[in-house]
PDB file of C-alpha atoms in Angstrom:
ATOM      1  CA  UNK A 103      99.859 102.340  87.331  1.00 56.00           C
ATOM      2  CA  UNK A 104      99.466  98.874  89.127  1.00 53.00           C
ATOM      3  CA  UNK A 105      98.691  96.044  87.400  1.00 90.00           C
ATOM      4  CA  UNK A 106      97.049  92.550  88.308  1.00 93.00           C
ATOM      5  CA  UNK A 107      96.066  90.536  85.690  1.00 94.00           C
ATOM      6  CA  UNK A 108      94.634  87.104  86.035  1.00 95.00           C
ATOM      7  CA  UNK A 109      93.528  84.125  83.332  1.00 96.00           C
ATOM      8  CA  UNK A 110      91.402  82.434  82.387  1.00 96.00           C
ATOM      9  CA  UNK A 111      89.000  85.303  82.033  1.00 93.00           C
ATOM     10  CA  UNK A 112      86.061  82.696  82.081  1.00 94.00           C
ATOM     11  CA  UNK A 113      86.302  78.928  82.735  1.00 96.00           C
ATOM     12  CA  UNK A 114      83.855  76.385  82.409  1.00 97.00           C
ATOM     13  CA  UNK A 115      84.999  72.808  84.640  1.00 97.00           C
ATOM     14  CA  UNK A 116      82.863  69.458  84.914  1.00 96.00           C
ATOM     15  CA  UNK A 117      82.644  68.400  88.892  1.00 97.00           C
ATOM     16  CA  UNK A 118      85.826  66.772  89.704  1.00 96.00           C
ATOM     17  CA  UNK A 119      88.429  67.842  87.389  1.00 96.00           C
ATOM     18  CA  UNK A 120      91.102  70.181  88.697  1.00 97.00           C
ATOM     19  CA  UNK A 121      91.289  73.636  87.678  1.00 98.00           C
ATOM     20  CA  UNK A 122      93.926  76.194  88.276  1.00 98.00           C
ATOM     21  CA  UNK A 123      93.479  79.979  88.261  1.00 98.00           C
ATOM     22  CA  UNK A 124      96.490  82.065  87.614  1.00 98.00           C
ATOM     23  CA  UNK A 125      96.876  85.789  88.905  1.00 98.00           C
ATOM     24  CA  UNK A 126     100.034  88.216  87.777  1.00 97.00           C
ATOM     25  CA  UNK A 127     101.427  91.342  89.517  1.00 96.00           C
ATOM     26  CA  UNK A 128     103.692  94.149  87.996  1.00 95.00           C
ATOM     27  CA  UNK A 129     103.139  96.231  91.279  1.00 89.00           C
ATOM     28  CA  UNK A 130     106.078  95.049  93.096  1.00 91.00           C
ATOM     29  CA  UNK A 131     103.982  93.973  96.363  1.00 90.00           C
ATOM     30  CA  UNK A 132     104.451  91.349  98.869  1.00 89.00           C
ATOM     31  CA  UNK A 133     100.822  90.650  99.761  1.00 89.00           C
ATOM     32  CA  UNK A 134      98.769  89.328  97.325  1.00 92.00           C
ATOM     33  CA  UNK A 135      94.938  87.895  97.768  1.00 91.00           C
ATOM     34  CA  UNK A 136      92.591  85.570  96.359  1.00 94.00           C
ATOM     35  CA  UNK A 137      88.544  86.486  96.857  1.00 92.00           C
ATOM     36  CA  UNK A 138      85.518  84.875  95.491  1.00 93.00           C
ATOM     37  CA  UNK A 139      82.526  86.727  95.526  1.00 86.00           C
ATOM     38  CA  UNK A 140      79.022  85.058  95.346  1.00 79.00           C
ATOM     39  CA  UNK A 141      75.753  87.130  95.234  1.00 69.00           C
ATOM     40  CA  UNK A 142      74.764  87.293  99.096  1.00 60.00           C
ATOM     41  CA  UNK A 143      77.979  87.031 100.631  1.00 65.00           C
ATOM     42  CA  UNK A 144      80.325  89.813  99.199  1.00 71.00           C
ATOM     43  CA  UNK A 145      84.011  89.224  98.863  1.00 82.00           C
ATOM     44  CA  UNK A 146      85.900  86.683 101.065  1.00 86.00           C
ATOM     45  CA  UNK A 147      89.375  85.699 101.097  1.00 87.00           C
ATOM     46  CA  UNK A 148      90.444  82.106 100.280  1.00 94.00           C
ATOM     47  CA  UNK A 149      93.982  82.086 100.706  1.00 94.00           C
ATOM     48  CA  UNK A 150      96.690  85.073 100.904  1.00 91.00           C
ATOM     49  CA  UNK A 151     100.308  85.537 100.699  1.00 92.00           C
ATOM     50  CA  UNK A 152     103.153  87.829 101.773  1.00 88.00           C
ATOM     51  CA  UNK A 153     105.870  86.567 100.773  1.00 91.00           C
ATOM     52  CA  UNK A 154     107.201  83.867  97.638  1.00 94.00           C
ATOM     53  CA  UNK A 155     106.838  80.000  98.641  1.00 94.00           C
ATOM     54  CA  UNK A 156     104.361  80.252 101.379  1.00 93.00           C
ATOM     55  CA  UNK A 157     100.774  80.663 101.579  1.00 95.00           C
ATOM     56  CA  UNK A 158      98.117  81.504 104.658  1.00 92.00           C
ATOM     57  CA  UNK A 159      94.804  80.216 104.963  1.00 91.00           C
ATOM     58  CA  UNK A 160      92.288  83.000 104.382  1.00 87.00           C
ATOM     59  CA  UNK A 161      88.229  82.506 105.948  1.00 83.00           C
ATOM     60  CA  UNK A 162      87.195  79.536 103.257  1.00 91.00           C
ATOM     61  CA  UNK A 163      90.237  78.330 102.683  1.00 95.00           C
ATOM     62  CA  UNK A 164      88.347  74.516 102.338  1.00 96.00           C
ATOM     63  CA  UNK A 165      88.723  72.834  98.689  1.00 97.00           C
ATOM     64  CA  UNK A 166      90.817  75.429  97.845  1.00 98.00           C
ATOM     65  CA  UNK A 167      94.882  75.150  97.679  1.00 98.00           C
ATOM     66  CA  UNK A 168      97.062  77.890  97.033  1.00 98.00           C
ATOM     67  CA  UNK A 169     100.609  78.502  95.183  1.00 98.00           C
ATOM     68  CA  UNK A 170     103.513  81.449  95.312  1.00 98.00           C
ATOM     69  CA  UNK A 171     106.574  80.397  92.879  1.00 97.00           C
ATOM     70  CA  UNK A 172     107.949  83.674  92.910  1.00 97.00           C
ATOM     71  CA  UNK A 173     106.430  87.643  93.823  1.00 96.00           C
ATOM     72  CA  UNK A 174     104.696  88.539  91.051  1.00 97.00           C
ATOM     73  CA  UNK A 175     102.645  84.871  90.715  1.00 98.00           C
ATOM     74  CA  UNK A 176     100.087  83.639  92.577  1.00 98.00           C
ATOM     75  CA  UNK A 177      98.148  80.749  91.533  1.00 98.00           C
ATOM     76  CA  UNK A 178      94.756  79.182  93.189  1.00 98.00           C
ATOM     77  CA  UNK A 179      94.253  75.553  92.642  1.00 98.00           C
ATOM     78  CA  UNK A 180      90.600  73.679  92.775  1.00 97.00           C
ATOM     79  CA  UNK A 181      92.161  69.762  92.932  1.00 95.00           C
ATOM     80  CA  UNK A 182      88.847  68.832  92.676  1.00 97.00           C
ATOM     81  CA  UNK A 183      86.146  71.006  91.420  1.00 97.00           C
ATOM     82  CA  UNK A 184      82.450  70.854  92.839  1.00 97.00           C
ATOM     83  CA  UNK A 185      79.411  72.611  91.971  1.00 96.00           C
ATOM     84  CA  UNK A 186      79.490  74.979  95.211  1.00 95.00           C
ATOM     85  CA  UNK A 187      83.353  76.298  93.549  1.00 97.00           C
ATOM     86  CA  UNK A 188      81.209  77.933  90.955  1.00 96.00           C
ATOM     87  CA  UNK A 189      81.366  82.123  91.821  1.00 94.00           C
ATOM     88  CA  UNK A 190      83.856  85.114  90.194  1.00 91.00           C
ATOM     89  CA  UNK A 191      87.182  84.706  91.788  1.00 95.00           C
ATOM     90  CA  UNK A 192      89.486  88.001  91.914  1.00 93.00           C
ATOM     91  CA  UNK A 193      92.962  88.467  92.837  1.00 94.00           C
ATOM     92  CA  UNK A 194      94.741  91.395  94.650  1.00 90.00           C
ATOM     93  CA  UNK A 195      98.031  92.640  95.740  1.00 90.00           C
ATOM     94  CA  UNK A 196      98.913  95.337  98.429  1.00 84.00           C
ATOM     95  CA  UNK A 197     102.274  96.554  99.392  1.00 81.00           C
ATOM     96  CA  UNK A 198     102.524  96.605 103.116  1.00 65.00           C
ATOM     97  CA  UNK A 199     103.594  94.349 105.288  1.00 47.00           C
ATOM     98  CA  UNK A 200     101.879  94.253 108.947  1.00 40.00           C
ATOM     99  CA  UNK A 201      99.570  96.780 108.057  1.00 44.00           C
ATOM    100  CA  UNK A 202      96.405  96.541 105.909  1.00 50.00           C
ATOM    101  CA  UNK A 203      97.821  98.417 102.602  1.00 59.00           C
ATOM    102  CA  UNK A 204      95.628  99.176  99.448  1.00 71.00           C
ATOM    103  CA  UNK A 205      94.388  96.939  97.444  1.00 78.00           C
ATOM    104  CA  UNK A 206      94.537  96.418  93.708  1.00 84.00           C
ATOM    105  CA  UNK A 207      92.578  94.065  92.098  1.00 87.00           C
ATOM    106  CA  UNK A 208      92.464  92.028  88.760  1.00 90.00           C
ATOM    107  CA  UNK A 209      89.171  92.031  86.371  1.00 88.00           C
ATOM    108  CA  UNK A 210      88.359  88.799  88.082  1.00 90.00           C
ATOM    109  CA  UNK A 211      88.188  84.820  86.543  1.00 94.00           C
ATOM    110  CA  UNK A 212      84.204  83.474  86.177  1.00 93.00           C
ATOM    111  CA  UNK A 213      84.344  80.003  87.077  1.00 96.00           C
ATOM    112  CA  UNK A 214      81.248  77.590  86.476  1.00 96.00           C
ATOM    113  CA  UNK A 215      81.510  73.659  87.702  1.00 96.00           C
ATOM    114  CA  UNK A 216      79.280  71.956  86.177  1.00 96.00           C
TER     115      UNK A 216
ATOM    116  CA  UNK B  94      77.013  87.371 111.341  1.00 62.00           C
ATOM    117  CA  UNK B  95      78.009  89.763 108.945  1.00 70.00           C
ATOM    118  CA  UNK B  96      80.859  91.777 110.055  1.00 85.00           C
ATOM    119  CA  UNK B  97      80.753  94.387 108.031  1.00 89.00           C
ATOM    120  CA  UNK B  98      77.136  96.632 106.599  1.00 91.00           C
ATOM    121  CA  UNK B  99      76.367  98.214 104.381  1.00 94.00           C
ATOM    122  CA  UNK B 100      73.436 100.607 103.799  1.00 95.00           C
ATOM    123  CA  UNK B 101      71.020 100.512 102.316  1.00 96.00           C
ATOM    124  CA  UNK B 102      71.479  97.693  99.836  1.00 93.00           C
ATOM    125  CA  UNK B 103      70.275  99.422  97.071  1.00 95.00           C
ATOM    126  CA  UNK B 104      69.389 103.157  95.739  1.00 96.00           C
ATOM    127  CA  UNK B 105      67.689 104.433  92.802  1.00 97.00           C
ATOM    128  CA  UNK B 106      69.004 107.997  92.003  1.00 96.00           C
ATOM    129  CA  UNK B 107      68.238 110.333  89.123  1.00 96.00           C
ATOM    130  CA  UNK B 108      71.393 111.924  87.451  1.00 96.00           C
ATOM    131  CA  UNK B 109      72.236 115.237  89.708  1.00 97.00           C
ATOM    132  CA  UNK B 110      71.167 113.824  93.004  1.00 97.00           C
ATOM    133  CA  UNK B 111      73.585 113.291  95.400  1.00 97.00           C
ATOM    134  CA  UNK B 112      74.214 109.347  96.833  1.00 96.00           C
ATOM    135  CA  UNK B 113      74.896 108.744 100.555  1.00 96.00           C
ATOM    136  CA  UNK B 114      76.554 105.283 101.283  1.00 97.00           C
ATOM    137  CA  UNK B 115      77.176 103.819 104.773  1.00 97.00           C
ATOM    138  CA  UNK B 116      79.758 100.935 106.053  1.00 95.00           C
ATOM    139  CA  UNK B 117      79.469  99.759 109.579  1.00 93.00           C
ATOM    140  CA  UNK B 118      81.367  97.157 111.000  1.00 89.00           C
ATOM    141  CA  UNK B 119      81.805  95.618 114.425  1.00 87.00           C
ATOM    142  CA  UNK B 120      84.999  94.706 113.887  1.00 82.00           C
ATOM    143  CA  UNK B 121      88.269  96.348 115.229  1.00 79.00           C
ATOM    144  CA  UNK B 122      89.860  97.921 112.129  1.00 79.00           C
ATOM    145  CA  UNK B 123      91.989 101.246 111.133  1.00 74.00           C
ATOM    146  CA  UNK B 124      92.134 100.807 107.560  1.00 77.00           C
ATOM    147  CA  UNK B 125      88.992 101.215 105.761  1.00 85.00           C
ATOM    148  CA  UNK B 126      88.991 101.239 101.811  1.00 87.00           C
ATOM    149  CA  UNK B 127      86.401 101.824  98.909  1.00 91.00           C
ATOM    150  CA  UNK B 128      85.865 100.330  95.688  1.00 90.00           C
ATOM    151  CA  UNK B 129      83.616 100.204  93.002  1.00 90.00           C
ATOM    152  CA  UNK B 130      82.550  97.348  91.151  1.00 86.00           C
ATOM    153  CA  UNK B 131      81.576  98.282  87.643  1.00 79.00           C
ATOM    154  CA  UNK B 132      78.295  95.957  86.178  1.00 72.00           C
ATOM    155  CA  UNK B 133      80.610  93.261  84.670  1.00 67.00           C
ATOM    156  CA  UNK B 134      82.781  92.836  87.767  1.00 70.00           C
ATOM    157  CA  UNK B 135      86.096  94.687  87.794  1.00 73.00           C
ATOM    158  CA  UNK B 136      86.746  96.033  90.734  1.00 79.00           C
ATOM    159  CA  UNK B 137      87.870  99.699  91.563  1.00 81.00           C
ATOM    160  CA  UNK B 138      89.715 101.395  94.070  1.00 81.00           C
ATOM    161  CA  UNK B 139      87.846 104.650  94.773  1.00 87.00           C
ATOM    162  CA  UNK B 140      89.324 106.379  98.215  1.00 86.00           C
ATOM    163  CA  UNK B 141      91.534 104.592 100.648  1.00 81.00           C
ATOM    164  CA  UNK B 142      90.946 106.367 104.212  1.00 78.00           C
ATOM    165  CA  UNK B 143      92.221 105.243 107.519  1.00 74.00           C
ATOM    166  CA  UNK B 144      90.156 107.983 109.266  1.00 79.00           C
ATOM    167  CA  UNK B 145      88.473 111.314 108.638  1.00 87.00           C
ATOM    168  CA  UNK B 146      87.563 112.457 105.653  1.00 91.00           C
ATOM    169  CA  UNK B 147      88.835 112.202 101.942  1.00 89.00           C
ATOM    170  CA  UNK B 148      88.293 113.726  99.085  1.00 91.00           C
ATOM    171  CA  UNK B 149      88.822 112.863  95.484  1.00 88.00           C
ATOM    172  CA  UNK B 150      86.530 114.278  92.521  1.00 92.00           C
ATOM    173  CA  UNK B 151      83.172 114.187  93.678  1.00 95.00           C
ATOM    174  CA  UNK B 152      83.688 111.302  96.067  1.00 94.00           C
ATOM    175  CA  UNK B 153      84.271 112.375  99.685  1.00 94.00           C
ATOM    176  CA  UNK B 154      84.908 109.637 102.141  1.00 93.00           C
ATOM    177  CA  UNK B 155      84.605 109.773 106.437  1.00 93.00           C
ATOM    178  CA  UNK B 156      85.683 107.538 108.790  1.00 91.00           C
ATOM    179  CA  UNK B 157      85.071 107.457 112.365  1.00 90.00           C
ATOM    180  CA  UNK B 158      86.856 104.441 113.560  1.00 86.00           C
ATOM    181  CA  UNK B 159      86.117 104.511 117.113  1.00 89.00           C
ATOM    182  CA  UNK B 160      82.321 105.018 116.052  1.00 91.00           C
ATOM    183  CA  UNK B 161      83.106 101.829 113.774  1.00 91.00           C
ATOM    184  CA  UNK B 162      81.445 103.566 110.680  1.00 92.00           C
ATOM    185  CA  UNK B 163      82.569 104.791 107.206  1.00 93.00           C
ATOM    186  CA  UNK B 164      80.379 106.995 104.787  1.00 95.00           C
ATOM    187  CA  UNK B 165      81.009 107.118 101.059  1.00 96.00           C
ATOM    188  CA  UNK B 166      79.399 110.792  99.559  1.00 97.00           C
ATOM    189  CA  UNK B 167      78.901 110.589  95.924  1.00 96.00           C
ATOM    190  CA  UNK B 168      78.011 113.978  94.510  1.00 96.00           C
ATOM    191  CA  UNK B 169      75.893 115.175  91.502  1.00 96.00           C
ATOM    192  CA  UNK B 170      75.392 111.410  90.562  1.00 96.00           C
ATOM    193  CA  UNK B 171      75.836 110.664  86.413  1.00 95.00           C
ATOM    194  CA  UNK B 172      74.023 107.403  84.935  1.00 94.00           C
ATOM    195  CA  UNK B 173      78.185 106.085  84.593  1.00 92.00           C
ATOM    196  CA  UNK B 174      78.527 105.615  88.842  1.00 94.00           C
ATOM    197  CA  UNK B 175      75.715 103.249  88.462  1.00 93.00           C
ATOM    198  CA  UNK B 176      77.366 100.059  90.080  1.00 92.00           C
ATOM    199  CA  UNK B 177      77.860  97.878  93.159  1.00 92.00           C
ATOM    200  CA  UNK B 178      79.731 100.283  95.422  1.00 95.00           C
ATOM    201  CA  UNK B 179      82.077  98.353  98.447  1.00 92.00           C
ATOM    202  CA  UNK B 180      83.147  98.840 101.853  1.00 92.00           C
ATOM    203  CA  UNK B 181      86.629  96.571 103.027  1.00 88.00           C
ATOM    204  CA  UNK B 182      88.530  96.966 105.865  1.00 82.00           C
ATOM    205  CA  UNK B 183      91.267  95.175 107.428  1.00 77.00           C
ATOM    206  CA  UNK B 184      90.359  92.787 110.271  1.00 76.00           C
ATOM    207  CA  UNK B 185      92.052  93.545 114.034  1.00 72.00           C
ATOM    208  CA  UNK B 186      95.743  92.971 112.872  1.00 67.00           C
ATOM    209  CA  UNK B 187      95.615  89.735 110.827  1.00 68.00           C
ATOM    210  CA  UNK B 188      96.090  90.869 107.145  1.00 63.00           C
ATOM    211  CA  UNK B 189      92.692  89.980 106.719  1.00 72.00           C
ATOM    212  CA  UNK B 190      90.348  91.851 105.073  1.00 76.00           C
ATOM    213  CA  UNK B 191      86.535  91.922 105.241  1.00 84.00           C
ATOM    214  CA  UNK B 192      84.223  93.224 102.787  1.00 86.00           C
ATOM    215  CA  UNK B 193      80.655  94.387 103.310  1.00 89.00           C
ATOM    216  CA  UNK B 194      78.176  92.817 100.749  1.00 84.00           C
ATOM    217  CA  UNK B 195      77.631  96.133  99.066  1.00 91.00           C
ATOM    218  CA  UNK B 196      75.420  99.168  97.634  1.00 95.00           C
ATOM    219  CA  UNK B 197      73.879  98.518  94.608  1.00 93.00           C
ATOM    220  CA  UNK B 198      73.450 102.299  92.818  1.00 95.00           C
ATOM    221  CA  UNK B 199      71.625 102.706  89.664  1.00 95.00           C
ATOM    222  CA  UNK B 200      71.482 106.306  88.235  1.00 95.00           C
ATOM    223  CA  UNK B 201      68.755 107.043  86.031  1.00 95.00           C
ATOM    224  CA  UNK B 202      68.325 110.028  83.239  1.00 93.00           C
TER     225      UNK B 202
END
């Protein structure tokens, strides 16, 4: 069965400090996401990759940076954290390139700035 | 402007009733996928359906793309589906994918 695990499980960050969130795949996929989701607004995508070593901007890509050392890693980094950053922040992969594939997700990372 | 709706936002059930979720969207999409999200936040992949309808357990999915809509048909509800229940679909040819904000279901005795 796929697999995406992410850590922390639960972080708590003072405004300003830098925080990274680190998401792990054992599904063998090229695509791989990263979501927050905030009561109101649903899921939406920060910053995605298809491939190791380069990342696309997603819709709120701003304050956010990404990272992809190799396939199965995919990191999202908050240089500096502010109190709007605070929300549940999931990663996904999918296998498909081109065409929207399924998505699996990890349990998710809640992240409070305070 | 949310792209993607979902109806209605929330729905009481009592166990044995049957649950009748909608998705519209007015984006341009062929992919359309469902998840639950269990109270706690992990995310599940229920039916993945490009178009027409799907089946699996008592979850039966139908898409009409060119009527931009997807239903989600949840059948002889038990107090365990209560959840946030999600419609996401893939946005034009981007790799982009759009969720709708979601169905909150609560299943009572």
């Amino acid at each position: 069965e796929a697999a995406v695990t992410q850590s922390p499980r639960s972080k708590v960050a003072v405004t300003g400090g830098k925080v990274t969130l680190s998401c792990h795949q054992t599904n063998n996929h090229d695509y791989m996401y990263w979501y927050r989701q905030d009561t109101g607004h649903g899921l939406r995508l920060i910053h995605y990759s298809y491939v190791a070593d380069s990342t696309e901007k997603g819709d709120i890509p701003d304050g956010y940076k990404a990272s992809r050392p190799s396939q199965e890693n995919f990191s999202l980094i908050l240089e500096l954290a502010s109190l709007s950053q605070t929300a549940v922040y999931f990663c996904a992969s999918s296998q498909d390139w081109g065409n929207y594939a399924e998505q699996f997700f990890g349990p998710g990372t809640r992240l409070t700035v305070l | 402007e949310q792209q993607v709706q979902q109806s209605p936002a929330s729905l009481v059930l009592q166990e044995g009733e049957n649950a009748e979720l909608q998705c519209s969207f007015s984006i341009f999409t062929n992919q359309v996928q469902w998840f639950y999200q269990r109270p706690g936040g992990r995310l599940v992949s229920l039916l993945y359906n490009p178009s027409g309808t799907k089946q699996s357990g008592r979850l039966t999915s139908t898409t009409v793309i060119k009527e931009r809509r997807s239903s989600l048909h949840i059948s002889s509800s038990q107090i365990t589906d209560s959840g946030t229940y999600l419609c996401a679909m893939e946005q034009g040819n981007t790799d982009k994918v759009v969720f709708g904000t979601g169905t909150r279901l609560q299943v009572s005795p």
